Amino acid sequence: DTEVTQTPKHLVMGMTNKKSLKCEQHMGHRAMYWYKQKAKKPPELMFVYSYEKLSINESVPSRFSPECPNSSLLNLHLHALQPEDSALYLCASSQDWSSYNEQFFGPGTRLTVL
Amino acid sequence: GQQVMQIPQYQHVQEGEDFTTYCNSSTTLSNIQWYKQRPGGHPVFLIQLVKSGEVKKQKRLTFQFGEAKKNSSLHITATQTTDVGTYFCAGSDGATNKLIFGTGTLLAVQP
């Protein structure tokens, strides 16, 4: 299984809502990533988990809260988001955390904040 | 901080024409990867280059890493409609494990 799955595919939420994005992989990868991608822009790294520990937080606002419950799962908890947070949120995984490893991306969650 | 720029931003070609996208980094790279993102899709890994001056081929695609390891190119020979999408390079300066994605080149192919 060389797939990264993400749910939901689409999410519309108000600025006062709390929601969560989920990501799963069964490739035995030990590094997992969250990226944010705006239209016509490259993916921007948000968080990196290595061996279930948060290794990088790219100065992401606290209204985004990542969680790695186990080596196969990655969540992104959302609270009090702003309309400018509307974007495609991509999860990725790799063998381990190294720039030399191929990253496998999930299909993404398209988030709209009203 | 490290910046990776790609040119052109957008290219429209007739099917059968060749296409090249160039990737330039502000810093020397330890390695560079290329990804393709189809419209409405997600990035998919194509290849990695590590050595100075390295050239790799995948069917109609040719990838090069510059001698100074600050630039790279992707050339597609005889484009097909299936080549449509955005091509991103992604490199690391080796100081961290982070991959910095280039700005991307969107390729449109007219049948």
PDB file of C-alpha atoms in Angstrom:
ATOM      1  CA  ASP A   1       0.000   0.000   0.000  1.00  0.00           C
ATOM      2  CA  THR A   2       1.751   3.169  -1.212  1.00  0.00           C
ATOM      3  CA  GLU A   3      -1.090   5.536  -0.499  1.00  0.00           C
ATOM      4  CA  VAL A   4      -1.620   8.435   1.850  1.00  0.00           C
ATOM      5  CA  THR A   5      -5.282   9.029   2.612  1.00  0.00           C
ATOM      6  CA  GLN A   6      -6.849  12.230   3.874  1.00  0.00           C
ATOM      7  CA  THR A   7     -10.318  13.006   5.176  1.00  0.00           C
ATOM      8  CA  PRO A   8     -12.418  14.913   4.569  1.00  0.00           C
ATOM      9  CA  LYS A   9     -11.896  15.824   0.893  1.00  0.00           C
ATOM     10  CA  HIS A  10     -13.706  19.120   1.342  1.00  0.00           C
ATOM     11  CA  LEU A  11     -14.498  21.130   4.462  1.00  0.00           C
ATOM     12  CA  VAL A  12     -16.432  24.352   4.906  1.00  0.00           C
ATOM     13  CA  MET A  13     -16.307  25.907   8.346  1.00  0.00           C
ATOM     14  CA  GLY A  14     -17.168  29.123  10.091  1.00  0.00           C
ATOM     15  CA  MET A  15     -14.650  31.172  11.997  1.00  0.00           C
ATOM     16  CA  THR A  16     -15.957  29.927  15.347  1.00  0.00           C
ATOM     17  CA  ASN A  17     -15.992  26.224  14.465  1.00  0.00           C
ATOM     18  CA  LYS A  18     -13.618  23.517  15.607  1.00  0.00           C
ATOM     19  CA  LYS A  19     -12.788  20.817  13.085  1.00  0.00           C
ATOM     20  CA  SER A  20     -10.067  18.268  12.444  1.00  0.00           C
ATOM     21  CA  LEU A  21      -8.279  17.019   9.341  1.00  0.00           C
ATOM     22  CA  LYS A  22      -7.070  13.433   9.302  1.00  0.00           C
ATOM     23  CA  CYS A  23      -4.228  11.745   7.447  1.00  0.00           C
ATOM     24  CA  GLU A  24      -3.225   8.085   7.392  1.00  0.00           C
ATOM     25  CA  GLN A  25      -0.439   6.029   5.821  1.00  0.00           C
ATOM     26  CA  HIS A  26       0.437   2.352   6.095  1.00  0.00           C
ATOM     27  CA  MET A  27       3.832   2.406   4.413  1.00  0.00           C
ATOM     28  CA  GLY A  28       5.736   2.265   7.696  1.00  0.00           C
ATOM     29  CA  HIS A  29       6.979   5.799   7.147  1.00  0.00           C
ATOM     30  CA  ARG A  30       8.356   7.536  10.220  1.00  0.00           C
ATOM     31  CA  ALA A  31       8.085  11.133   8.996  1.00  0.00           C
ATOM     32  CA  MET A  32       4.805  12.905   8.327  1.00  0.00           C
ATOM     33  CA  TYR A  33       4.180  16.427   7.151  1.00  0.00           C
ATOM     34  CA  TRP A  34       1.455  19.032   6.870  1.00  0.00           C
ATOM     35  CA  TYR A  35       1.610  21.499   4.009  1.00  0.00           C
ATOM     36  CA  LYS A  36      -0.644  24.402   3.071  1.00  0.00           C
ATOM     37  CA  GLN A  37      -1.121  25.206  -0.599  1.00  0.00           C
ATOM     38  CA  LYS A  38      -2.840  28.293  -1.951  1.00  0.00           C
ATOM     39  CA  ALA A  39      -4.047  28.423  -5.553  1.00  0.00           C
ATOM     40  CA  LYS A  40      -1.204  28.682  -8.091  1.00  0.00           C
ATOM     41  CA  LYS A  41       1.405  28.554  -5.309  1.00  0.00           C
ATOM     42  CA  PRO A  42       3.811  25.861  -4.144  1.00  0.00           C
ATOM     43  CA  PRO A  43       3.139  23.775  -1.035  1.00  0.00           C
ATOM     44  CA  GLU A  44       4.318  25.555   2.127  1.00  0.00           C
ATOM     45  CA  LEU A  45       5.598  23.405   4.959  1.00  0.00           C
ATOM     46  CA  MET A  46       3.690  23.797   8.217  1.00  0.00           C
ATOM     47  CA  PHE A  47       4.714  20.920  10.502  1.00  0.00           C
ATOM     48  CA  VAL A  48       7.001  17.896  10.485  1.00  0.00           C
ATOM     49  CA  TYR A  49       6.628  14.883  12.746  1.00  0.00           C
ATOM     50  CA  SER A  50       9.522  12.467  13.015  1.00  0.00           C
ATOM     51  CA  TYR A  51       8.997   9.253  14.960  1.00  0.00           C
ATOM     52  CA  GLU A  52       5.762  10.729  16.311  1.00  0.00           C
ATOM     53  CA  LYS A  53       7.512  13.775  17.767  1.00  0.00           C
ATOM     54  CA  LEU A  54       6.986  17.294  16.465  1.00  0.00           C
ATOM     55  CA  SER A  55      10.272  18.269  14.849  1.00  0.00           C
ATOM     56  CA  ILE A  56       9.352  21.408  12.953  1.00  0.00           C
ATOM     57  CA  ASN A  57       6.715  24.073  13.427  1.00  0.00           C
ATOM     58  CA  GLU A  58       7.166  26.713  10.741  1.00  0.00           C
ATOM     59  CA  SER A  59       5.824  29.511  12.954  1.00  0.00           C
ATOM     60  CA  VAL A  60       2.278  28.385  12.289  1.00  0.00           C
ATOM     61  CA  PRO A  61      -0.456  30.264  14.226  1.00  0.00           C
ATOM     62  CA  SER A  62      -1.760  28.404  17.265  1.00  0.00           C
ATOM     63  CA  ARG A  63      -5.216  28.107  15.707  1.00  0.00           C
ATOM     64  CA  PHE A  64      -3.634  25.141  13.875  1.00  0.00           C
ATOM     65  CA  SER A  65      -2.770  22.324  16.267  1.00  0.00           C
ATOM     66  CA  PRO A  66      -1.108  19.162  14.956  1.00  0.00           C
ATOM     67  CA  GLU A  67      -1.266  15.774  16.611  1.00  0.00           C
ATOM     68  CA  CYS A  68       0.385  12.450  15.835  1.00  0.00           C
ATOM     69  CA  PRO A  69      -1.463   9.748  17.811  1.00  0.00           C
ATOM     70  CA  ASN A  70       0.668   6.948  16.350  1.00  0.00           C
ATOM     71  CA  SER A  71       3.109   6.298  13.530  1.00  0.00           C
ATOM     72  CA  SER A  72       0.343   5.881  10.935  1.00  0.00           C
ATOM     73  CA  LEU A  73      -1.911   8.800  11.811  1.00  0.00           C
ATOM     74  CA  LEU A  74      -1.592  12.559  11.665  1.00  0.00           C
ATOM     75  CA  ASN A  75      -4.278  15.039  12.609  1.00  0.00           C
ATOM     76  CA  LEU A  76      -4.581  18.774  12.211  1.00  0.00           C
ATOM     77  CA  HIS A  77      -6.984  20.406  14.633  1.00  0.00           C
ATOM     78  CA  LEU A  78      -8.493  23.693  13.494  1.00  0.00           C
ATOM     79  CA  HIS A  79     -10.025  26.354  15.731  1.00  0.00           C
ATOM     80  CA  ALA A  80     -11.037  29.975  15.181  1.00  0.00           C
ATOM     81  CA  LEU A  81      -9.688  30.054  11.643  1.00  0.00           C
ATOM     82  CA  GLN A  82      -9.669  33.124   9.417  1.00  0.00           C
ATOM     83  CA  PRO A  83     -10.918  33.361   5.817  1.00  0.00           C
ATOM     84  CA  GLU A  84      -7.293  33.674   4.650  1.00  0.00           C
ATOM     85  CA  ASP A  85      -6.706  30.152   5.983  1.00  0.00           C
ATOM     86  CA  SER A  86      -8.802  28.802   3.112  1.00  0.00           C
ATOM     87  CA  ALA A  87      -6.477  26.567   1.105  1.00  0.00           C
ATOM     88  CA  LEU A  88      -5.643  22.992   0.131  1.00  0.00           C
ATOM     89  CA  TYR A  89      -4.095  21.188   3.106  1.00  0.00           C
ATOM     90  CA  LEU A  90      -1.785  18.405   2.044  1.00  0.00           C
ATOM     91  CA  CYS A  91      -0.438  15.635   4.201  1.00  0.00           C
ATOM     92  CA  ALA A  92       2.718  13.808   3.148  1.00  0.00           C
ATOM     93  CA  SER A  93       4.920  11.054   4.482  1.00  0.00           C
ATOM     94  CA  SER A  94       8.424   9.759   3.851  1.00  0.00           C
ATOM     95  CA  GLN A  95      10.599   6.866   4.996  1.00  0.00           C
ATOM     96  CA  ASP A  96      12.134   9.128   7.604  1.00  0.00           C
ATOM     97  CA  TRP A  97      12.831  12.806   7.961  1.00  0.00           C
ATOM     98  CA  SER A  98      15.477  13.535   5.375  1.00  0.00           C
ATOM     99  CA  SER A  99      15.493  15.849   2.387  1.00  0.00           C
ATOM    100  CA  TYR A 100      16.806  12.877   0.392  1.00  0.00           C
ATOM    101  CA  ASN A 101      13.614  10.893   0.834  1.00  0.00           C
ATOM    102  CA  GLU A 102      10.768  10.959  -1.630  1.00  0.00           C
ATOM    103  CA  GLN A 103       7.632  12.432  -0.133  1.00  0.00           C
ATOM    104  CA  PHE A 104       4.276  10.749  -0.772  1.00  0.00           C
ATOM    105  CA  PHE A 105       1.407  13.201  -0.766  1.00  0.00           C
ATOM    106  CA  GLY A 106      -2.231  12.583   0.044  1.00  0.00           C
ATOM    107  CA  PRO A 107      -5.022  14.015  -2.123  1.00  0.00           C
ATOM    108  CA  GLY A 108      -5.523  16.916   0.270  1.00  0.00           C
ATOM    109  CA  THR A 109      -8.411  18.551   2.091  1.00  0.00           C
ATOM    110  CA  ARG A 110      -9.828  21.631   0.404  1.00  0.00           C
ATOM    111  CA  LEU A 111     -10.747  23.970   3.247  1.00  0.00           C
ATOM    112  CA  THR A 112     -13.031  26.971   2.964  1.00  0.00           C
ATOM    113  CA  VAL A 113     -13.387  29.295   5.952  1.00  0.00           C
ATOM    114  CA  LEU A 114     -16.424  31.549   5.847  1.00  0.00           C
TER     115      LEU A 114
ATOM    116  CA  GLY B   1      16.245  32.325   3.870  1.00  0.00           C
ATOM    117  CA  GLN B   2      16.591  29.840   1.041  1.00  0.00           C
ATOM    118  CA  GLN B   3      14.545  30.711  -2.048  1.00  0.00           C
ATOM    119  CA  VAL B   4      13.872  28.560  -5.091  1.00  0.00           C
ATOM    120  CA  MET B   5      12.513  30.243  -8.210  1.00  0.00           C
ATOM    121  CA  GLN B   6      11.266  28.637 -11.396  1.00  0.00           C
ATOM    122  CA  ILE B   7      10.830  30.083 -14.864  1.00  0.00           C
ATOM    123  CA  PRO B   8       8.639  30.366 -16.712  1.00  0.00           C
ATOM    124  CA  GLN B   9       5.598  30.624 -14.443  1.00  0.00           C
ATOM    125  CA  TYR B  10       3.381  29.403 -17.258  1.00  0.00           C
ATOM    126  CA  GLN B  11       3.965  27.827 -20.668  1.00  0.00           C
ATOM    127  CA  HIS B  12       1.440  26.958 -23.326  1.00  0.00           C
ATOM    128  CA  VAL B  13       2.620  24.608 -26.086  1.00  0.00           C
ATOM    129  CA  GLN B  14       1.147  22.720 -28.993  1.00  0.00           C
ATOM    130  CA  GLU B  15       1.186  18.972 -28.593  1.00  0.00           C
ATOM    131  CA  GLY B  16       4.444  17.625 -29.953  1.00  0.00           C
ATOM    132  CA  GLU B  17       6.501  20.698 -29.050  1.00  0.00           C
ATOM    133  CA  ASP B  18       9.268  20.563 -26.496  1.00  0.00           C
ATOM    134  CA  PHE B  19       9.113  22.199 -23.051  1.00  0.00           C
ATOM    135  CA  THR B  20      11.721  23.233 -20.503  1.00  0.00           C
ATOM    136  CA  THR B  21      11.382  24.595 -16.989  1.00  0.00           C
ATOM    137  CA  TYR B  22      14.309  26.046 -15.068  1.00  0.00           C
ATOM    138  CA  CYS B  23      14.822  26.010 -11.329  1.00  0.00           C
ATOM    139  CA  ASN B  24      17.231  28.416  -9.587  1.00  0.00           C
ATOM    140  CA  SER B  25      18.200  28.442  -5.934  1.00  0.00           C
ATOM    141  CA  SER B  26      19.631  31.297  -3.910  1.00  0.00           C
ATOM    142  CA  THR B  27      21.885  28.792  -2.106  1.00  0.00           C
ATOM    143  CA  THR B  28      23.843  25.672  -3.031  1.00  0.00           C
ATOM    144  CA  LEU B  29      21.659  22.596  -2.842  1.00  0.00           C
ATOM    145  CA  SER B  30      22.526  19.196  -1.421  1.00  0.00           C
ATOM    146  CA  ASN B  31      19.901  17.565  -3.616  1.00  0.00           C
ATOM    147  CA  ILE B  32      16.910  18.441  -5.739  1.00  0.00           C
ATOM    148  CA  GLN B  33      13.648  16.635  -6.344  1.00  0.00           C
ATOM    149  CA  TRP B  34      11.025  17.185  -9.016  1.00  0.00           C
ATOM    150  CA  TYR B  35       7.294  16.768  -8.501  1.00  0.00           C
ATOM    151  CA  LYS B  36       4.315  16.978 -10.864  1.00  0.00           C
ATOM    152  CA  GLN B  37       0.898  18.174  -9.764  1.00  0.00           C
ATOM    153  CA  ARG B  38      -1.975  17.584 -12.165  1.00  0.00           C
ATOM    154  CA  PRO B  39      -4.836  20.120 -12.094  1.00  0.00           C
ATOM    155  CA  GLY B  40      -6.965  19.352  -9.023  1.00  0.00           C
ATOM    156  CA  GLY B  41      -4.420  16.786  -7.867  1.00  0.00           C
ATOM    157  CA  HIS B  42      -1.556  16.475  -5.454  1.00  0.00           C
ATOM    158  CA  PRO B  43       2.211  16.550  -5.993  1.00  0.00           C
ATOM    159  CA  VAL B  44       3.698  13.288  -7.217  1.00  0.00           C
ATOM    160  CA  PHE B  45       7.418  12.585  -7.008  1.00  0.00           C
ATOM    161  CA  LEU B  46       9.218  12.275 -10.341  1.00  0.00           C
ATOM    162  CA  ILE B  47      12.933  12.062  -9.613  1.00  0.00           C
ATOM    163  CA  GLN B  48      15.835  13.116  -7.397  1.00  0.00           C
ATOM    164  CA  LEU B  49      19.227  14.472  -8.425  1.00  0.00           C
ATOM    165  CA  VAL B  50      22.141  14.544  -6.017  1.00  0.00           C
ATOM    166  CA  LYS B  51      25.445  14.853  -7.897  1.00  0.00           C
ATOM    167  CA  SER B  52      26.860  17.962  -9.531  1.00  0.00           C
ATOM    168  CA  GLY B  53      26.177  17.886 -13.290  1.00  0.00           C
ATOM    169  CA  GLU B  54      23.920  14.837 -12.968  1.00  0.00           C
ATOM    170  CA  VAL B  55      21.582  14.045 -15.864  1.00  0.00           C
ATOM    171  CA  LYS B  56      18.731  11.566 -15.595  1.00  0.00           C
ATOM    172  CA  LYS B  57      16.165  10.509 -18.167  1.00  0.00           C
ATOM    173  CA  GLN B  58      12.683   9.095 -17.819  1.00  0.00           C
ATOM    174  CA  LYS B  59      11.276   8.354 -21.275  1.00  0.00           C
ATOM    175  CA  ARG B  60      10.613  11.826 -22.758  1.00  0.00           C
ATOM    176  CA  LEU B  61      11.714  13.682 -19.604  1.00  0.00           C
ATOM    177  CA  THR B  62      15.320  14.776 -19.045  1.00  0.00           C
ATOM    178  CA  PHE B  63      16.432  16.203 -15.713  1.00  0.00           C
ATOM    179  CA  GLN B  64      19.696  18.052 -15.100  1.00  0.00           C
ATOM    180  CA  PHE B  65      21.445  19.306 -11.972  1.00  0.00           C
ATOM    181  CA  GLY B  66      23.810  22.194 -12.505  1.00  0.00           C
ATOM    182  CA  GLU B  67      27.542  21.942 -11.957  1.00  0.00           C
ATOM    183  CA  ALA B  68      27.368  24.446  -9.094  1.00  0.00           C
ATOM    184  CA  LYS B  69      24.325  22.658  -7.630  1.00  0.00           C
ATOM    185  CA  LYS B  70      22.336  25.893  -7.620  1.00  0.00           C
ATOM    186  CA  ASN B  71      20.105  25.186 -10.581  1.00  0.00           C
ATOM    187  CA  SER B  72      18.251  22.406 -12.308  1.00  0.00           C
ATOM    188  CA  SER B  73      16.120  21.902 -15.381  1.00  0.00           C
ATOM    189  CA  LEU B  74      13.400  19.589 -16.632  1.00  0.00           C
ATOM    190  CA  HIS B  75      13.020  19.126 -20.377  1.00  0.00           C
ATOM    191  CA  ILE B  76      10.100  17.316 -21.972  1.00  0.00           C
ATOM    192  CA  THR B  77      10.489  16.191 -25.570  1.00  0.00           C
ATOM    193  CA  ALA B  78       7.408  16.044 -27.796  1.00  0.00           C
ATOM    194  CA  THR B  79       4.817  17.007 -25.211  1.00  0.00           C
ATOM    195  CA  GLN B  80       1.566  15.114 -24.890  1.00  0.00           C
ATOM    196  CA  THR B  81      -1.729  16.190 -23.334  1.00  0.00           C
ATOM    197  CA  THR B  82      -0.959  13.888 -20.407  1.00  0.00           C
ATOM    198  CA  ASP B  83       2.002  16.165 -19.528  1.00  0.00           C
ATOM    199  CA  VAL B  84      -0.387  18.937 -18.439  1.00  0.00           C
ATOM    200  CA  GLY B  85       0.164  20.094 -14.877  1.00  0.00           C
ATOM    201  CA  THR B  86       2.422  22.127 -12.625  1.00  0.00           C
ATOM    202  CA  TYR B  87       6.027  21.029 -12.281  1.00  0.00           C
ATOM    203  CA  PHE B  88       7.756  21.862  -9.010  1.00  0.00           C
ATOM    204  CA  CYS B  89      11.386  21.506  -8.139  1.00  0.00           C
ATOM    205  CA  ALA B  90      12.156  21.112  -4.440  1.00  0.00           C
ATOM    206  CA  GLY B  91      15.589  21.440  -2.932  1.00  0.00           C
ATOM    207  CA  SER B  92      17.409  21.409   0.335  1.00  0.00           C
ATOM    208  CA  ASP B  93      20.476  23.395   1.355  1.00  0.00           C
ATOM    209  CA  GLY B  94      21.563  20.469   3.514  1.00  0.00           C
ATOM    210  CA  ALA B  95      21.527  22.532   6.720  1.00  0.00           C
ATOM    211  CA  THR B  96      18.140  21.144   7.639  1.00  0.00           C
ATOM    212  CA  ASN B  97      16.068  18.244   6.377  1.00  0.00           C
ATOM    213  CA  LYS B  98      13.517  20.627   4.888  1.00  0.00           C
ATOM    214  CA  LEU B  99      12.613  20.610   1.218  1.00  0.00           C
ATOM    215  CA  ILE B 100      11.856  24.068  -0.144  1.00  0.00           C
ATOM    216  CA  PHE B 101       9.503  23.960  -3.100  1.00  0.00           C
ATOM    217  CA  GLY B 102      10.136  26.129  -6.121  1.00  0.00           C
ATOM    218  CA  THR B 103       7.491  28.510  -7.420  1.00  0.00           C
ATOM    219  CA  GLY B 104       6.340  26.020 -10.060  1.00  0.00           C
ATOM    220  CA  THR B 105       5.751  26.055 -13.812  1.00  0.00           C
ATOM    221  CA  LEU B 106       2.277  25.393 -15.137  1.00  0.00           C
ATOM    222  CA  LEU B 107       2.335  23.563 -18.469  1.00  0.00           C
ATOM    223  CA  ALA B 108      -0.679  23.678 -20.771  1.00  0.00           C
ATOM    224  CA  VAL B 109      -0.667  21.472 -23.878  1.00  0.00           C
ATOM    225  CA  GLN B 110      -3.010  22.164 -26.756  1.00  0.00           C
ATOM    226  CA  PRO B 111      -3.959  19.078 -28.796  1.00  0.00           C
TER     227      PRO B 111
END
